[in-house]
Tab-separated table of C-alpha atoms and ligand atoms in Angstrom:
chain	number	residue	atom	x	y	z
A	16	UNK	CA	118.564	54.785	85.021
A	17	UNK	CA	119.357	51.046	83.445
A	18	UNK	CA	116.756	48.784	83.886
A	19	UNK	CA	119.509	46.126	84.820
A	20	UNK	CA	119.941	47.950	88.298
A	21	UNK	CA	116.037	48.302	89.068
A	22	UNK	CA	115.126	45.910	91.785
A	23	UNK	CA	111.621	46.179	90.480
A	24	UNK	CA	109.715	43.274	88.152
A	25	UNK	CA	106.938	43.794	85.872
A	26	UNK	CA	103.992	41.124	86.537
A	27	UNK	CA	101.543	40.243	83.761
A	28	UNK	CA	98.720	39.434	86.425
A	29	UNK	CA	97.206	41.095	88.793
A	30	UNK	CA	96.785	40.298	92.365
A	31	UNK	CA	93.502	38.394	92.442
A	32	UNK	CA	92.488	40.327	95.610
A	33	UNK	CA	92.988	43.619	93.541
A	34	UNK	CA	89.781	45.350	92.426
A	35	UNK	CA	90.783	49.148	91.703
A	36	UNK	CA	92.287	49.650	88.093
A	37	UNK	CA	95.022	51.839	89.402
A	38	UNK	CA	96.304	49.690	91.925
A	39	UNK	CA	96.067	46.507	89.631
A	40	UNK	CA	98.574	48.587	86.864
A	41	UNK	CA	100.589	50.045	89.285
A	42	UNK	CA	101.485	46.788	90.898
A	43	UNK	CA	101.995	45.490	87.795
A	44	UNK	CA	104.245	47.835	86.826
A	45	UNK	CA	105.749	47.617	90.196
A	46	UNK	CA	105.300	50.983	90.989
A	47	UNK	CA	103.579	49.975	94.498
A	48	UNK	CA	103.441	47.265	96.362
A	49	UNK	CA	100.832	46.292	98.479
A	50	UNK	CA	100.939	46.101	102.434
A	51	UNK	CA	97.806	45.215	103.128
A	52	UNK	CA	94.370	46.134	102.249
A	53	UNK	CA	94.415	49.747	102.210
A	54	UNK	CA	98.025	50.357	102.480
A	55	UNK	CA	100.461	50.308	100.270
A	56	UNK	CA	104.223	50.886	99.280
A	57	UNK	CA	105.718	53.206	96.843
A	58	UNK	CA	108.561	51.648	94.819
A	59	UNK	CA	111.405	53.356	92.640
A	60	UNK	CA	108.693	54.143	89.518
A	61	UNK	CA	105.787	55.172	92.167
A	62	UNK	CA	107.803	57.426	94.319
A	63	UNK	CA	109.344	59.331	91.217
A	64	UNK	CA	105.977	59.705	89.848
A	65	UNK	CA	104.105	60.998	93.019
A	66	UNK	CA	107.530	63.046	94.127
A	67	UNK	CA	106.897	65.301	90.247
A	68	UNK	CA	103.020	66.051	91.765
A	69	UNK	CA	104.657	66.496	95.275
A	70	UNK	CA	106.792	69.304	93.108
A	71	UNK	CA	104.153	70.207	91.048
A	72	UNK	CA	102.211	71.064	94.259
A	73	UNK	CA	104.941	72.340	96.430
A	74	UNK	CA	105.590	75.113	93.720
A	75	UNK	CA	102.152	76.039	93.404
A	76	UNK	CA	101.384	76.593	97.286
A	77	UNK	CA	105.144	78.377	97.523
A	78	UNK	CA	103.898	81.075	94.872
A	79	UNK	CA	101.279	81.870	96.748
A	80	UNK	CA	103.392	82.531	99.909
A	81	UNK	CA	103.008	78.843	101.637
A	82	UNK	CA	105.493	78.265	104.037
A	83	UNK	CA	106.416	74.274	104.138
A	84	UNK	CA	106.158	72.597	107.922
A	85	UNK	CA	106.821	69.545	108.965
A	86	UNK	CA	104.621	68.123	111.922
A	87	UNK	CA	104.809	65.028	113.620
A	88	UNK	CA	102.504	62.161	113.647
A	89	UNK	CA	101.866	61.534	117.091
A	90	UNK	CA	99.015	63.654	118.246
A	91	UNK	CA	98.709	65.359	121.743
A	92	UNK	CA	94.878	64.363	122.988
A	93	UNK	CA	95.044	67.328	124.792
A	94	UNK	CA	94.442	69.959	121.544
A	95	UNK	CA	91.505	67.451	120.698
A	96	UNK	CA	89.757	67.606	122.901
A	97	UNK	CA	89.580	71.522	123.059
A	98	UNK	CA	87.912	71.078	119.834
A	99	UNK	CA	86.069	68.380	120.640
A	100	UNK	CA	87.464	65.837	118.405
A	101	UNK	CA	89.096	63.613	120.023
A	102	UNK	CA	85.984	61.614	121.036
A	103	UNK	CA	85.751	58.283	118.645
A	104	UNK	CA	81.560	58.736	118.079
A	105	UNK	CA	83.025	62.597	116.616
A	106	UNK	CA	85.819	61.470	114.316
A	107	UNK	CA	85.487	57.565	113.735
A	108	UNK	CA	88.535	57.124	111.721
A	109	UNK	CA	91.031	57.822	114.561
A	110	UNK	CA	94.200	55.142	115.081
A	111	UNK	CA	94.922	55.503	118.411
A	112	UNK	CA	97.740	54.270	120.612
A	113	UNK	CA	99.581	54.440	123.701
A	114	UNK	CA	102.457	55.162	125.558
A	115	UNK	CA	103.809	52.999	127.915
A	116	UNK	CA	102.012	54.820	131.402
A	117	UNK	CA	99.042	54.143	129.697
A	118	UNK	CA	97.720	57.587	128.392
A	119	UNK	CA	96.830	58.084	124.864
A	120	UNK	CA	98.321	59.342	121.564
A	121	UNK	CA	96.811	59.857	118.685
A	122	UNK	CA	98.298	59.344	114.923
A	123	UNK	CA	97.180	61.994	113.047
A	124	UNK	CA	94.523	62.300	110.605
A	125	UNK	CA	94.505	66.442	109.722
A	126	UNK	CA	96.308	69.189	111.627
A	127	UNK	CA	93.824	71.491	112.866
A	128	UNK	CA	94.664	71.050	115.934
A	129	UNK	CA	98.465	70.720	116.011
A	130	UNK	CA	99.383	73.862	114.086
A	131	UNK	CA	96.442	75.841	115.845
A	132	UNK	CA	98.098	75.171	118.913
A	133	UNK	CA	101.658	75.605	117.474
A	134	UNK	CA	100.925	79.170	115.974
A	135	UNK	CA	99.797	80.269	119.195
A	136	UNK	CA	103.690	80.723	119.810
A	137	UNK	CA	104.042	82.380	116.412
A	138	UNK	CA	100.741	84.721	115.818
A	139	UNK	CA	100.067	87.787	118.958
A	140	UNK	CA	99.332	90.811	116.385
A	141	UNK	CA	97.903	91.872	113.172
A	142	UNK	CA	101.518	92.783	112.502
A	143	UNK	CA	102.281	88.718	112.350
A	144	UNK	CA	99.634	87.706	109.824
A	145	UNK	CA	98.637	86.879	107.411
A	146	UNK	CA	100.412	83.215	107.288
A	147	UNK	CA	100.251	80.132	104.940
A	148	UNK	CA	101.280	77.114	106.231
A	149	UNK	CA	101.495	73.888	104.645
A	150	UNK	CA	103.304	70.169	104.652
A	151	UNK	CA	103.244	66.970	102.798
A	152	UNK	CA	102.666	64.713	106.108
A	153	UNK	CA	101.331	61.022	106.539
A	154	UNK	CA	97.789	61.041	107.915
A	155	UNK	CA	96.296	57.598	109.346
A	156	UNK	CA	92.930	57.471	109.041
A	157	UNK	CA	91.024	54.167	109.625
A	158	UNK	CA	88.740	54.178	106.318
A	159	UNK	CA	85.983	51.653	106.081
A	160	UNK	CA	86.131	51.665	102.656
A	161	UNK	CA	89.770	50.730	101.217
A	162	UNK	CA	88.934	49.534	97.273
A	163	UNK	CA	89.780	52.289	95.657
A	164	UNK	CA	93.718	51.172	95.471
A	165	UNK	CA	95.908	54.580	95.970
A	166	UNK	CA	92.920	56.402	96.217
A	167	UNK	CA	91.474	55.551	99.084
A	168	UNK	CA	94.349	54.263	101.940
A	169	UNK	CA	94.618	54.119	105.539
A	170	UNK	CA	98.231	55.974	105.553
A	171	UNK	CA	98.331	58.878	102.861
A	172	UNK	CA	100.406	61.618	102.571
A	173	UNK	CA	97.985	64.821	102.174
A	174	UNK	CA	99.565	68.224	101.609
A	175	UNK	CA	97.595	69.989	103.635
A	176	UNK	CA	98.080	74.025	104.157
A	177	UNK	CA	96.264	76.446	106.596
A	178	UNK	CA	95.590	79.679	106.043
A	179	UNK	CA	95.774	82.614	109.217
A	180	UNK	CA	94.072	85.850	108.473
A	181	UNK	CA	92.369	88.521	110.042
A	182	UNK	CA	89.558	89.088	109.149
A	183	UNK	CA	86.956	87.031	106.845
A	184	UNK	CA	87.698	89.685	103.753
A	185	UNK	CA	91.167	89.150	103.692
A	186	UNK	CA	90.702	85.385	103.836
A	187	UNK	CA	88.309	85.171	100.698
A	188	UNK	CA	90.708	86.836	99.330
A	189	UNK	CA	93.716	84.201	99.796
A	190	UNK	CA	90.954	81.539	99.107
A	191	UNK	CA	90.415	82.846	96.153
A	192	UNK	CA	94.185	82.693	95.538
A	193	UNK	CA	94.227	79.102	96.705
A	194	UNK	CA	91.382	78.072	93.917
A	195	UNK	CA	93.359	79.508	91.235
A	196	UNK	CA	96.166	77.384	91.970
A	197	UNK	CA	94.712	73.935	92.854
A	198	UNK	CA	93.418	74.717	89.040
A	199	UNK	CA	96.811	75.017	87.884
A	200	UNK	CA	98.143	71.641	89.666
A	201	UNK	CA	95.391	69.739	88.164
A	202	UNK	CA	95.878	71.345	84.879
A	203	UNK	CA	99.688	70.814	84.736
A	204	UNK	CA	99.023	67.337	85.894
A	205	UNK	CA	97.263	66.379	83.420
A	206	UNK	CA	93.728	66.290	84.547
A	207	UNK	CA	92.721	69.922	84.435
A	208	UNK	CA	89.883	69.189	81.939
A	209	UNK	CA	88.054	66.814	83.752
A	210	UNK	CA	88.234	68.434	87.093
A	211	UNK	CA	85.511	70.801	88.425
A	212	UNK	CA	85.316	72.815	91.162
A	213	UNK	CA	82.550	71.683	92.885
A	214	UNK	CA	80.366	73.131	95.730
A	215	UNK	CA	80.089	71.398	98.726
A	216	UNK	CA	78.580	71.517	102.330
A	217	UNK	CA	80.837	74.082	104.099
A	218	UNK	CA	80.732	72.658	108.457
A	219	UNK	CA	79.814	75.121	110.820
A	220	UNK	CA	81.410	78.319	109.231
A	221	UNK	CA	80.957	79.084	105.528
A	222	UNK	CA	77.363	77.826	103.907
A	223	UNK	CA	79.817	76.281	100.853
A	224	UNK	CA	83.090	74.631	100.805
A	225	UNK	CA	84.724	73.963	97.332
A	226	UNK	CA	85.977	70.539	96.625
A	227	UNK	CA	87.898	69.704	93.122
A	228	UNK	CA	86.291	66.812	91.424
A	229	UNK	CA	87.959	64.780	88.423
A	230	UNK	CA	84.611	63.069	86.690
A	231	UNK	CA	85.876	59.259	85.849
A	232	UNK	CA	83.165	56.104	86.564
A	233	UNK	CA	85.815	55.001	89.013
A	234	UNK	CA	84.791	57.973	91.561
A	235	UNK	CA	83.295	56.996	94.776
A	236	UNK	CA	81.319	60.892	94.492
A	237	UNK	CA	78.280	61.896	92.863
A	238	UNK	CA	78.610	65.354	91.172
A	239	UNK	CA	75.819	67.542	88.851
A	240	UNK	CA	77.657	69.384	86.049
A	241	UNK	CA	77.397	72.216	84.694
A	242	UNK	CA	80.108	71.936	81.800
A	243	UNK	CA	80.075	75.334	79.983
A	244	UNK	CA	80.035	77.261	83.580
A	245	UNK	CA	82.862	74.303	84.304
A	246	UNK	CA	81.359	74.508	87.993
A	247	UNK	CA	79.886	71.367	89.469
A	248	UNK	CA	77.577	70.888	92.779
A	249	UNK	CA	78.126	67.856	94.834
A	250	UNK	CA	74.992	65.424	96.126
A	251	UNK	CA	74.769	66.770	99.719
A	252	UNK	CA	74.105	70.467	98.065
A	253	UNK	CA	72.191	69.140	95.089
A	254	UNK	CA	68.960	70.098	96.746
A	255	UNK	CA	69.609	73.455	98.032
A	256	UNK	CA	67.918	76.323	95.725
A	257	UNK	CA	70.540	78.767	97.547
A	258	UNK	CA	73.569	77.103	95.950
A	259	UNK	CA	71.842	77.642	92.843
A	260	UNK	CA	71.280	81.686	93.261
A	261	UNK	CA	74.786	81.918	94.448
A	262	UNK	CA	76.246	80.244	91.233
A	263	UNK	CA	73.845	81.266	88.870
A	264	UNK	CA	73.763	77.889	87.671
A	265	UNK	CA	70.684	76.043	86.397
A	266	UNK	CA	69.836	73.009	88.228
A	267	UNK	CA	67.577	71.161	85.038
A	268	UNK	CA	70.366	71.960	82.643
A	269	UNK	CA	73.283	69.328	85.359
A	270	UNK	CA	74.456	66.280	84.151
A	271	UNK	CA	75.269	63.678	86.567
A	272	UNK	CA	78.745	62.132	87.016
A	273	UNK	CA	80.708	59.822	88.821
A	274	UNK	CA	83.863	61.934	90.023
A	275	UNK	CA	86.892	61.555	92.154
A	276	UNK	CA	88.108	64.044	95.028
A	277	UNK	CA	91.190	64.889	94.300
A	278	UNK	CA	90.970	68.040	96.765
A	279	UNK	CA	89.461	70.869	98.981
A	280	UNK	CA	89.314	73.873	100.414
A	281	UNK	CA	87.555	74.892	102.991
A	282	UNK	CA	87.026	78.112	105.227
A	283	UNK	CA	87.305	76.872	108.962
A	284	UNK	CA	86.323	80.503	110.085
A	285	UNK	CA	87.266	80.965	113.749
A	286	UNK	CA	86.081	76.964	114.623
A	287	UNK	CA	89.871	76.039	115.668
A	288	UNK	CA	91.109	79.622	117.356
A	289	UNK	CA	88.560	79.795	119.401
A	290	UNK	CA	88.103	76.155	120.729
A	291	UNK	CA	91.892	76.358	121.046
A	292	UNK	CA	92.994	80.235	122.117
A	293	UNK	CA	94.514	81.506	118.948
A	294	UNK	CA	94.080	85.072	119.047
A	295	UNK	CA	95.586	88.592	117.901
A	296	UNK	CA	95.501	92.209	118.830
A	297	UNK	CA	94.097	93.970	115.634
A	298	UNK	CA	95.021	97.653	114.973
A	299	UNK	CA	92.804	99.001	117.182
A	300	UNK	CA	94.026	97.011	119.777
A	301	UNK	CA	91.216	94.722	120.249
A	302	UNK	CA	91.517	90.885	121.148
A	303	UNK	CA	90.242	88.792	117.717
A	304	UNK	CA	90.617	85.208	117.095
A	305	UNK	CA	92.116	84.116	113.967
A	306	UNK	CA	90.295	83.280	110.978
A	307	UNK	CA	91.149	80.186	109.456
A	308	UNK	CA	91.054	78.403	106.569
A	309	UNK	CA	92.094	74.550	105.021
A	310	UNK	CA	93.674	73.346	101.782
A	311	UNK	CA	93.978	69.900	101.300
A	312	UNK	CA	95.201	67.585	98.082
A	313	UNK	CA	95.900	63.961	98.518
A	314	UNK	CA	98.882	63.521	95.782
A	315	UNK	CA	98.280	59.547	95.988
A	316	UNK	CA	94.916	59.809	95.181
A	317	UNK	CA	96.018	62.226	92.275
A	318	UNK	CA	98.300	59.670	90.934
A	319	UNK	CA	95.081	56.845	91.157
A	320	UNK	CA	93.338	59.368	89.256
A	321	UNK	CA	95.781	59.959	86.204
A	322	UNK	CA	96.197	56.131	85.785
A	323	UNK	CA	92.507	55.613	86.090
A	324	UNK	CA	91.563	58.079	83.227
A	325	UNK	CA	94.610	57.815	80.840
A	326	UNK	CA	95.820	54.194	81.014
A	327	UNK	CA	94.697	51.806	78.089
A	328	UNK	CA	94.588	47.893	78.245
A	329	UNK	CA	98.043	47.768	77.529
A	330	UNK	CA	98.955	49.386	80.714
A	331	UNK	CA	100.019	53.270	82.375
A	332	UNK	CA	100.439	56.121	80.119
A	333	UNK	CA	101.957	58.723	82.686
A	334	UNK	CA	101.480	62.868	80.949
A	335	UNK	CA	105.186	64.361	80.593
A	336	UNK	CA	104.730	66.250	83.900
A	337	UNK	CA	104.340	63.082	86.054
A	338	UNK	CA	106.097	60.287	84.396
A	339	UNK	CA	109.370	59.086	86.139
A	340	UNK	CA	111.203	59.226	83.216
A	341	UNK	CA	110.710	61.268	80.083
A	342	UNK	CA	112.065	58.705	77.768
A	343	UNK	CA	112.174	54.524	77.766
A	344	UNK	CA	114.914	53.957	75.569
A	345	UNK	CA	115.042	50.656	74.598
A	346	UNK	CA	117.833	48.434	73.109
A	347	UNK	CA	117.333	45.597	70.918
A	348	UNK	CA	120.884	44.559	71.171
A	349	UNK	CA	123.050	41.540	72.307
A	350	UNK	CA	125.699	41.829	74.845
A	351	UNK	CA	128.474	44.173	72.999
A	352	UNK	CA	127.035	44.176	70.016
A	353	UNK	CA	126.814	47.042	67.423
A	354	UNK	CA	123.270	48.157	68.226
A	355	UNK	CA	124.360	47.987	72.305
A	356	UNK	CA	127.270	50.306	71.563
A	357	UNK	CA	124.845	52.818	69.817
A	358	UNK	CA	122.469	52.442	72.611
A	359	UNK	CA	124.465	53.054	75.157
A	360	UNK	CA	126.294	56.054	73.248
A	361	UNK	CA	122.613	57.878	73.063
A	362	UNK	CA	122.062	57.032	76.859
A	363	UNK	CA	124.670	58.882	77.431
A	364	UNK	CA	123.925	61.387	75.578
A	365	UNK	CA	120.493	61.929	76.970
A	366	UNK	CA	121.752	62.199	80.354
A	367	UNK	CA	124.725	64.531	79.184
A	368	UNK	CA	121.738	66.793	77.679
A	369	UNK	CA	119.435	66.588	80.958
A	370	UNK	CA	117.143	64.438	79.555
A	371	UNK	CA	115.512	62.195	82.412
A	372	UNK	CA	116.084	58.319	80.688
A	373	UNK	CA	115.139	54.912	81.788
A	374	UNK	CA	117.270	52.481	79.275
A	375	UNK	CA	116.340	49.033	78.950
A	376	UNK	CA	119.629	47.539	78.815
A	377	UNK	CA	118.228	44.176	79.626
A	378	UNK	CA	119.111	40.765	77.872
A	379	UNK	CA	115.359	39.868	76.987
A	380	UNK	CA	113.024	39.355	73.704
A	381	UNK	CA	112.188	42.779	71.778
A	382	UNK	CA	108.200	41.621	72.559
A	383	UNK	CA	108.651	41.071	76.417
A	384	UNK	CA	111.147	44.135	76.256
A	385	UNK	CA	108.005	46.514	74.457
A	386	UNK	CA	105.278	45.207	76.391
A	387	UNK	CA	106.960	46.108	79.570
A	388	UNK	CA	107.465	49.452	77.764
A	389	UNK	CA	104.048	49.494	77.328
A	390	UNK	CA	103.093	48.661	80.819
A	391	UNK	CA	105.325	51.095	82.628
A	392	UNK	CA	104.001	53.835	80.037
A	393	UNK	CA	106.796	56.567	80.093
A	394	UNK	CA	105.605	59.047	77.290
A	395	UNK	CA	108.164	58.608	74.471
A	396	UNK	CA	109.980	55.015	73.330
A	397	UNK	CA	113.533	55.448	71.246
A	398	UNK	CA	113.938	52.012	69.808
A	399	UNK	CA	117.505	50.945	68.922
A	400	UNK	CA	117.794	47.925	66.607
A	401	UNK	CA	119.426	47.254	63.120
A	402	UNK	CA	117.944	49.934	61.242
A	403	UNK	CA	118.967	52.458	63.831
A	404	UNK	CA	122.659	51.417	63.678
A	405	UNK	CA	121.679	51.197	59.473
A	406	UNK	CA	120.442	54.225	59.520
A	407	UNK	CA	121.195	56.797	61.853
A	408	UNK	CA	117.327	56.941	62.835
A	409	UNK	CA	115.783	56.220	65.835
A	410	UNK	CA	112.208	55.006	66.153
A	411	UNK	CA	110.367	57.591	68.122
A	412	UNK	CA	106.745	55.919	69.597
A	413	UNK	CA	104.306	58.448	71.775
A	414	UNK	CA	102.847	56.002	74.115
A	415	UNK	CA	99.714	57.899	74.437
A	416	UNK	CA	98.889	58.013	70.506
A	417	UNK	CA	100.904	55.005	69.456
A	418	UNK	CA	102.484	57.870	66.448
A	419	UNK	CA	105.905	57.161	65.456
A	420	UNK	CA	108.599	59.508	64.314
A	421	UNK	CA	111.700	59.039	62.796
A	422	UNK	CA	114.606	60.865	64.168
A	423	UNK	CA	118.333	61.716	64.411
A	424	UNK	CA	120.616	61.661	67.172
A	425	UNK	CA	120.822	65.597	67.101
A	426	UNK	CA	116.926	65.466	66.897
A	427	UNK	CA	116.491	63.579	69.650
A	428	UNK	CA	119.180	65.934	71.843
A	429	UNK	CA	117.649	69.456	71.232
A	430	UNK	CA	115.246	69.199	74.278
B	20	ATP	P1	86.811	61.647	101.187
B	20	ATP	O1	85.443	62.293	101.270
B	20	ATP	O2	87.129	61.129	99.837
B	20	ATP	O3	87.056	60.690	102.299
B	20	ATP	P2	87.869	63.742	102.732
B	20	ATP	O4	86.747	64.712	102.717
B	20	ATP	O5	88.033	62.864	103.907
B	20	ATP	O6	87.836	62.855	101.404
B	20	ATP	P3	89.986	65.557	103.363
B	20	ATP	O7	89.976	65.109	104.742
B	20	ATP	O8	89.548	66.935	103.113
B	20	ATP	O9	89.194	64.540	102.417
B	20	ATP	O10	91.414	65.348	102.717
B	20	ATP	C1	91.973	66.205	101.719
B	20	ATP	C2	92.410	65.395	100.509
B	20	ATP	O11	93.194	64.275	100.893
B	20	ATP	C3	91.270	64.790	99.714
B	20	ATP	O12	90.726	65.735	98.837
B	20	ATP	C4	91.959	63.661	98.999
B	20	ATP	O13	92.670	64.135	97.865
B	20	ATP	C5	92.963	63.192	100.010
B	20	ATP	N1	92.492	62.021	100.770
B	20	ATP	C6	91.523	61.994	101.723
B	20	ATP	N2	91.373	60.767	102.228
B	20	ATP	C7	92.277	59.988	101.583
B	20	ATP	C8	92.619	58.608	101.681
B	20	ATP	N3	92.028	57.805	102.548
B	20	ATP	N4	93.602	58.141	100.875
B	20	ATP	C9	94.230	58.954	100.009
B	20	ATP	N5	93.959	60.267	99.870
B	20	ATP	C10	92.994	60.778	100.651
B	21	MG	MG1	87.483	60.960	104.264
């Protein structure tokens, strides 16, 4: 893409009324814009950043046999209050609305309820399960709290899957599946040393449910740590001696940290099919509700995450696997001069060998020109100026370590 044609600007302030590191870069960059406190916009840069960890996750929950949904936002009070949700002293961070006869809608904030009731349709015998079911869907949920930029919003995608088994063997057994890979999402985006899977307070079913916690001091959580066991407890389990016999961890040896939730899993157990009538005839023939389970990661809050631990003070440094564009190639040239014709030759290229480029074509100064490199943080610069065209070597800077290489044009093809 040539900077030229981006709509976007790069702002060297923040918005005064902008606490949260990651929003403050990311506006900056103009990867977001924001709505309102809260809420925010995804720009050009922002959406092709959170669309690789929509990918990254996608993949992950499709090789483990998730099936990708897409429900609607407008909730039916009618499956709420089966499970006794609905009421506003139950769940207080409903949006609600209305139709025009006056009866209530909701706007969603988890599915539960709506594929429950759905897979009633879909689910009569052992024969039809098990089944994974996921989406990437917007979820409105009127948070009190709303300074933790992208982190923390009152509209967020989630991907959320549910899990449909028989029995509560054959679920641990998916769960288990489901564990391994949230641990490869947050590995191949970037954060997979950092994050711990931490135990949790479980609801009504399960005595534990796991939630995956990135330590950084921007966290709103409180999490013990037990690093060589990589496992973590959370505060509301911190004084339970069970969760300490069932992970064989040792309480005096935890370090405490200040961690980010970037997602969970939870068993659900039969709360939803029973309150709502999801049932199956098992082998023998007998009526059994459906046991459930929920798998939620908030990919905005993921992104908030990687710019809160890996950007510097001169602005985002994005890992290969999320950055919008592998390369920022950047021209020192002058309208049709030699060093624009080379630049625009090894755009071309770039593109030609599949390599994903943002070229700043731009007529600016080389130090606006690498600060805005800087700031927007793709992980390799290619510099073209005189000594390029003098030399037949590019500048190669790795924005994360500031090392620079020298290389060729066929260097810089072979991928
Ligand atoms: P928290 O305790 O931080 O409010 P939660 O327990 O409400 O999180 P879930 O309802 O289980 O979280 O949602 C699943 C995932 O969705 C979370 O792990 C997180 O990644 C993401 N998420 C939750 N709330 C928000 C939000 N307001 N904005 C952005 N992402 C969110
Ligand atoms: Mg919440």
């Amino acid at each position: 893409m040539r900077q030229s044609k981006l709509f976007t600007k790069t702002r060297r302030e923040a918005p005064a009324d902008e606490v949260a590191k990651n929003a403050q870069l990311l506006v900056r960059a103009g990867y977001i814009h924001k709505e309102m406190a809260g809420v925010y916009d995804f720009l050009p840069l922002g959406l092709l950043a959170l669309n690789k960890i929509i990918t990254i996750i996608r993949e992950e929950m499709n090789a483990i046999g998730g099936e990708e949904v897409l429900l609607s936002t407008l909730q039916d009070p009618e499956a709420w209050k089966k499970s006794g949700r609905w009421d506003d002293t139950v769940v207080d961070i409903w949006f609600k609305t209305q139709l025009k006869n006056g009866s209530e809608l909701g706007l969603g904030n988890t599915h539960e309820e709506a594929l429950t009731t759905l897979m009633r349709e879909q689910i009569a015998s052992y024969k039809d399960l098990p089944r994974y079911v996921y989406q990437f869907q917007n979820k409105f949920r009127n948070e009190t709290r709303a300074k933790s930029g992208i982190m923390r919003t009152r509209e967020f995608i989630m991907k959320d899957l549910y899990s449909f088994s028989q029995d509560e063997t054959s679920h641990t057994e998916f769960y288990e599946q489901a564990a391994a890979a949230y641990e490869k999402i947050f590995e191949r985006a970037g954060i997979g040393a950092k994050t711990y899977r931490t135990f949790a307070s479980g609801g009504s079913f399960s005595k534990y449910s796991h939630e995956y916690q990135t330590v950084c001091d921007a966290g709103e959580d409180t999490i013990y740590v037990d690093e060589a066991k990589r496992i973590a407890v959370n505060k509301e389990v911190y004084d339970d001696p069970d969760v300490y016999a069932a992970t064989g961890i040792d309480k005096a040896g935890l370090k405490e940290k200040k961690a980010i939730e970037v997602g969970n899993i939870f068993t659900l157990g039969t709360r939803f099919s029973e309150a709502l009538g999801l049932s199956f005839k098992n082998v023998a023939g007998e009526s059994k509700s459906v046991f459930m389970g929920s798998y939620g990661i908030g990919p905005a809050r993921l992104m908030g995450t990687i710019v809160e631990l890996m950007s510097d003070d001169k602005g985002l440094v994005w890992p290969a696997s999320v950055a919008p564009f592998a390369v920022h190639l950047v021209s020192l040239g002058k309208d049709g001069d030699e060093i624009t014709k080379t630049a625009d030759a090894l755009y071309d290229d770039l593109i030609k060998a599949g390599v994903e480029v943002l070229y700043d074509d731009r007529d600016a100064r080389a130090g606006e020109k690498f600060a805005d490199s800087d700031l927007l943080g793709m992980p390799k610069r290619i510099v073209v100026g005189k000594d390029a065209v003098a030399t037949g070597e590019f500048e190669v800077v790795d924005r994360a370590t500031g090392a620079v290489a020298k290389k060729t044009r066929a260097e810089l093809l072979v991928r």
